[in-house]
Structures are given as C-alpha cells and as structure tokens.
C-alpha cells in the first residue's frame, strides 16, 4: 500500500510536539504519496515554501513531512500524521513565489534547488521506505535527515555549509 504524507509545521522543540499547522497535498490537487508531489514548481510545495519563506507566517520554523506509516510519538498511540486529524489544514490562495535555497538553521546547512525533484519534502520526510510512492533512489540516506529541524526558504546564500544532494 502507499504511504501518504502531510507537511507539518511544528512549534519550538519541547518535551511534547505541538503542531502549529499542516498542509495537505489534496488541498492543492496533488497526490499524497511522497513522490507524487516532490518536484520543482509543484503548487503544493510552493505553498509550503511560502509559509517558511522570508515573508511567510512560519519563517524559520520546524518542519516535517510526516508519513502515515511513521513511528508513533513518544508516550502516544498516534504519529504526527494521525494527530493532524484533530486540526484544520492550512489553505492559501495567495500568489506563490519560489526560492532557490533551502536552509537548515539547526544544522547550519543549505541546499540549492536544481533538477526536477524538490529536496525539501525528501530531506524532511519521516517514514520513508515503508510504503509505495516513497523515495528509493540515489542519496536515499539523506531522506529524513532534516526532519523536525528549523528550516526556511531563502533568496540569498547563507554563511552555512552547502549540502550537495542530487535526488
């Protein structure tokens, strides 16, 4: 079976995770499997980019692409994906812009977008490899390595280390 994903914005790190909002790919006429929406210039991805971009309401926030097959949260019988059932998703009708750089402020690294596959969902995915539609190609060890870190989209190169990752 296929695994479905939501882009989830988390509050600052604490003992228990608090979901600030989430974005569902179906809200933007996209498939919910990871590789159904993880490509450059996808409208769903652009909504997330704008949320964590310089003018976004969640600029420099913790981000995770949570799969419905991901592990449950500590001391809970639910994972982040299923916890979103209790909340309304974020809907944007604003014009969407795209940013060339994905920045991880937790790890002090950045990625320059290139090619066809968008690195943001892959780098922040939890649960990858557990269902159909997941990413299983080159550099798959990087998938999820930025999950729950403080992420932003930027127009300028930060004074951080470049992560070379071609998906």
mmCIF file of C-alpha atoms in Angstrom:
data_model
loop_
_atom_site.group_PDB
_atom_site.id
_atom_site.type_symbol
_atom_site.label_atom_id
_atom_site.label_comp_id
_atom_site.label_asym_id
_atom_site.label_seq_id
_atom_site.Cartn_x
_atom_site.Cartn_y
_atom_site.Cartn_z
ATOM 1 C CA UNK A 1 0.000 0.000 0.000
ATOM 2 C CA UNK A 2 1.005 3.592 -0.426
ATOM 3 C CA UNK A 3 2.122 5.880 2.335
ATOM 4 C CA UNK A 4 0.597 9.354 2.476
ATOM 5 C CA UNK A 5 2.332 12.495 3.704
ATOM 6 C CA UNK A 6 1.460 15.877 5.194
ATOM 7 C CA UNK A 7 3.772 18.884 5.504
ATOM 8 C CA UNK A 8 3.637 19.796 9.195
ATOM 9 C CA UNK A 9 4.872 22.981 10.871
ATOM 10 C CA UNK A 10 5.878 22.297 14.475
ATOM 11 C CA UNK A 11 6.260 24.680 17.404
ATOM 12 C CA UNK A 12 9.634 25.159 19.074
ATOM 13 C CA UNK A 13 11.126 21.984 20.482
ATOM 14 C CA UNK A 14 9.654 20.875 23.793
ATOM 15 C CA UNK A 15 9.013 17.597 25.601
ATOM 16 C CA UNK A 16 5.826 17.026 23.616
ATOM 17 C CA UNK A 17 5.403 18.013 19.968
ATOM 18 C CA UNK A 18 2.867 20.718 19.217
ATOM 19 C CA UNK A 19 1.533 21.018 15.663
ATOM 20 C CA UNK A 20 1.095 24.649 14.622
ATOM 21 C CA UNK A 21 -0.445 23.798 11.249
ATOM 22 C CA UNK A 22 -0.219 21.365 8.387
ATOM 23 C CA UNK A 23 -0.637 21.428 4.633
ATOM 24 C CA UNK A 24 -2.320 18.532 2.842
ATOM 25 C CA UNK A 25 -1.368 17.878 -0.803
ATOM 26 C CA UNK A 26 -5.003 17.058 -1.661
ATOM 27 C CA UNK A 27 -5.911 20.686 -0.856
ATOM 28 C CA UNK A 28 -3.848 21.623 -3.931
ATOM 29 C CA UNK A 29 -4.948 18.756 -6.216
ATOM 30 C CA UNK A 30 -1.784 16.708 -5.644
ATOM 31 C CA UNK A 31 -1.275 13.087 -4.723
ATOM 32 C CA UNK A 32 -0.326 12.454 -1.094
ATOM 33 C CA UNK A 33 2.428 9.886 -1.760
ATOM 34 C CA UNK A 34 5.870 11.416 -1.354
ATOM 35 C CA UNK A 35 6.958 11.109 -4.974
ATOM 36 C CA UNK A 36 3.593 12.240 -6.335
ATOM 37 C CA UNK A 37 4.252 15.819 -5.232
ATOM 38 C CA UNK A 38 8.032 16.139 -4.635
ATOM 39 C CA UNK A 39 9.037 18.037 -7.725
ATOM 40 C CA UNK A 40 10.208 21.559 -8.543
ATOM 41 C CA UNK A 41 7.452 24.131 -9.231
ATOM 42 C CA UNK A 42 4.715 21.987 -7.698
ATOM 43 C CA UNK A 43 1.932 24.247 -6.375
ATOM 44 C CA UNK A 44 1.642 22.332 -3.062
ATOM 45 C CA UNK A 45 5.393 22.593 -2.444
ATOM 46 C CA UNK A 46 5.271 26.301 -3.283
ATOM 47 C CA UNK A 47 2.640 26.851 -0.587
ATOM 48 C CA UNK A 48 4.998 25.265 1.960
ATOM 49 C CA UNK A 49 7.953 27.267 0.561
ATOM 50 C CA UNK A 50 5.977 30.468 1.058
ATOM 51 C CA UNK A 51 4.952 29.547 4.592
ATOM 52 C CA UNK A 52 8.607 29.163 5.609
ATOM 53 C CA UNK A 53 9.965 31.877 3.281
ATOM 54 C CA UNK A 54 11.098 35.350 4.422
ATOM 55 C CA UNK A 55 7.581 36.804 4.221
ATOM 56 C CA UNK A 56 5.817 33.668 5.463
ATOM 57 C CA UNK A 57 3.949 33.377 8.723
ATOM 58 C CA UNK A 58 6.129 30.382 9.739
ATOM 59 C CA UNK A 59 9.513 31.726 8.659
ATOM 60 C CA UNK A 60 12.336 29.702 10.227
ATOM 61 C CA UNK A 61 10.085 27.063 11.776
ATOM 62 C CA UNK A 62 10.487 23.370 12.467
ATOM 63 C CA UNK A 63 9.230 21.307 9.544
ATOM 64 C CA UNK A 64 8.495 17.632 8.947
ATOM 65 C CA UNK A 65 6.915 15.767 6.048
ATOM 66 C CA UNK A 66 5.098 13.222 8.189
ATOM 67 C CA UNK A 67 4.092 9.881 6.717
ATOM 68 C CA UNK A 68 1.077 7.927 7.917
ATOM 69 C CA UNK A 69 3.353 4.866 8.414
ATOM 70 C CA UNK A 70 5.881 6.802 10.547
ATOM 71 C CA UNK A 71 6.532 5.826 14.160
ATOM 72 C CA UNK A 72 4.167 6.968 16.900
ATOM 73 C CA UNK A 73 5.185 9.874 19.063
ATOM 74 C CA UNK A 74 6.692 9.019 22.466
ATOM 75 C CA UNK A 75 4.015 8.197 25.042
ATOM 76 C CA UNK A 76 1.310 8.281 22.359
ATOM 77 C CA UNK A 77 -0.639 5.825 20.264
ATOM 78 C CA UNK A 78 -0.531 8.282 17.326
ATOM 79 C CA UNK A 79 2.079 9.614 14.959
ATOM 80 C CA UNK A 80 2.212 13.220 13.740
ATOM 81 C CA UNK A 81 0.213 12.406 10.618
ATOM 82 C CA UNK A 82 -2.722 10.992 12.597
ATOM 83 C CA UNK A 83 -2.530 13.840 15.129
ATOM 84 C CA UNK A 84 -3.484 16.222 12.321
ATOM 85 C CA UNK A 85 -6.955 14.640 12.241
ATOM 86 C CA UNK A 86 -7.761 16.904 15.169
ATOM 87 C CA UNK A 87 -6.815 20.129 13.325
ATOM 88 C CA UNK A 88 -7.797 22.044 10.221
ATOM 89 C CA UNK A 89 -5.181 22.235 7.499
ATOM 90 C CA UNK A 90 -3.684 25.454 6.173
ATOM 91 C CA UNK A 91 -5.166 26.753 2.928
ATOM 92 C CA UNK A 92 -3.514 29.503 0.899
ATOM 93 C CA UNK A 93 -4.933 31.375 -2.059
ATOM 94 C CA UNK A 94 -2.023 33.810 -2.249
ATOM 95 C CA UNK A 95 0.259 34.083 -5.232
ATOM 96 C CA UNK A 96 3.151 31.697 -4.693
ATOM 97 C CA UNK A 97 6.804 32.529 -5.317
ATOM 98 C CA UNK A 98 9.689 30.095 -5.399
ATOM 99 C CA UNK A 99 13.007 30.364 -3.599
ATOM 100 C CA UNK A 100 16.326 28.881 -4.804
ATOM 101 C CA UNK A 101 17.744 27.867 -1.388
ATOM 102 C CA UNK A 102 16.515 25.548 1.346
ATOM 103 C CA UNK A 103 18.228 26.428 4.624
ATOM 104 C CA UNK A 104 18.569 24.273 7.725
ATOM 105 C CA UNK A 105 19.275 26.615 10.643
ATOM 106 C CA UNK A 106 19.589 23.734 13.096
ATOM 107 C CA UNK A 107 22.418 22.053 11.164
ATOM 108 C CA UNK A 108 23.736 25.296 9.596
ATOM 109 C CA UNK A 109 23.496 23.834 6.096
ATOM 110 C CA UNK A 110 21.755 24.732 2.871
ATOM 111 C CA UNK A 111 20.762 23.148 -0.441
ATOM 112 C CA UNK A 112 20.428 24.839 -3.810
ATOM 113 C CA UNK A 113 17.415 23.518 -5.689
ATOM 114 C CA UNK A 114 18.191 22.016 -9.083
ATOM 115 C CA UNK A 115 16.913 19.294 -11.359
ATOM 116 C CA UNK A 116 13.348 18.013 -11.244
ATOM 117 C CA UNK A 117 12.947 16.569 -7.736
ATOM 118 C CA UNK A 118 12.399 19.045 -4.899
ATOM 119 C CA UNK A 119 14.720 18.275 -1.950
ATOM 120 C CA UNK A 120 12.504 19.834 0.758
ATOM 121 C CA UNK A 121 9.971 17.000 1.172
ATOM 122 C CA UNK A 122 12.682 14.356 0.936
ATOM 123 C CA UNK A 123 15.066 15.940 3.432
ATOM 124 C CA UNK A 124 12.275 16.402 5.977
ATOM 125 C CA UNK A 125 10.327 13.140 5.429
ATOM 126 C CA UNK A 126 9.584 10.758 8.307
ATOM 127 C CA UNK A 127 8.568 7.201 7.487
ATOM 128 C CA UNK A 128 10.189 6.976 4.049
ATOM 129 C CA UNK A 129 10.699 3.447 2.752
ATOM 130 C CA UNK A 130 7.642 1.988 4.476
ATOM 131 C CA UNK A 131 5.130 2.322 1.650
ATOM 132 C CA UNK A 132 4.548 2.632 -2.056
ATOM 133 C CA UNK A 133 5.365 6.007 -3.574
ATOM 134 C CA UNK A 134 8.320 6.592 -1.211
ATOM 135 C CA UNK A 135 11.782 7.635 -2.412
ATOM 136 C CA UNK A 136 14.208 4.761 -3.027
ATOM 137 C CA UNK A 137 16.784 6.164 -5.464
ATOM 138 C CA UNK A 138 20.212 7.822 -5.119
ATOM 139 C CA UNK A 139 21.120 9.604 -1.873
ATOM 140 C CA UNK A 140 18.255 7.874 -0.043
ATOM 141 C CA UNK A 141 20.317 8.014 3.183
ATOM 142 C CA UNK A 142 19.692 11.780 3.228
ATOM 143 C CA UNK A 143 15.912 11.329 3.258
ATOM 144 C CA UNK A 144 14.595 12.455 6.629
ATOM 145 C CA UNK A 145 17.933 13.810 7.827
ATOM 146 C CA UNK A 146 16.423 17.304 8.264
ATOM 147 C CA UNK A 147 13.069 16.232 9.750
ATOM 148 C CA UNK A 148 11.914 18.464 12.631
ATOM 149 C CA UNK A 149 14.795 20.911 12.155
ATOM 150 C CA UNK A 150 14.356 24.689 11.805
ATOM 151 C CA UNK A 151 14.029 25.240 8.050
ATOM 152 C CA UNK A 152 13.498 28.273 5.827
ATOM 153 C CA UNK A 153 13.472 29.123 2.144
ATOM 154 C CA UNK A 154 15.795 31.924 1.086
ATOM 155 C CA UNK A 155 16.786 34.030 -1.925
ATOM 156 C CA UNK A 156 20.345 34.549 -0.683
ATOM 157 C CA UNK A 157 23.078 32.022 0.093
ATOM 158 C CA UNK A 158 23.608 31.882 3.878
ATOM 159 C CA UNK A 159 27.013 31.609 5.538
ATOM 160 C CA UNK A 160 26.415 27.887 6.109
ATOM 161 C CA UNK A 161 27.769 24.674 4.611
ATOM 162 C CA UNK A 162 26.419 23.608 1.214
ATOM 163 C CA UNK A 163 24.889 20.127 1.208
ATOM 164 C CA UNK A 164 25.311 18.568 -2.222
ATOM 165 C CA UNK A 165 22.323 16.319 -2.715
ATOM 166 C CA UNK A 166 21.025 15.308 -6.067
ATOM 167 C CA UNK A 167 17.824 13.368 -5.771
#
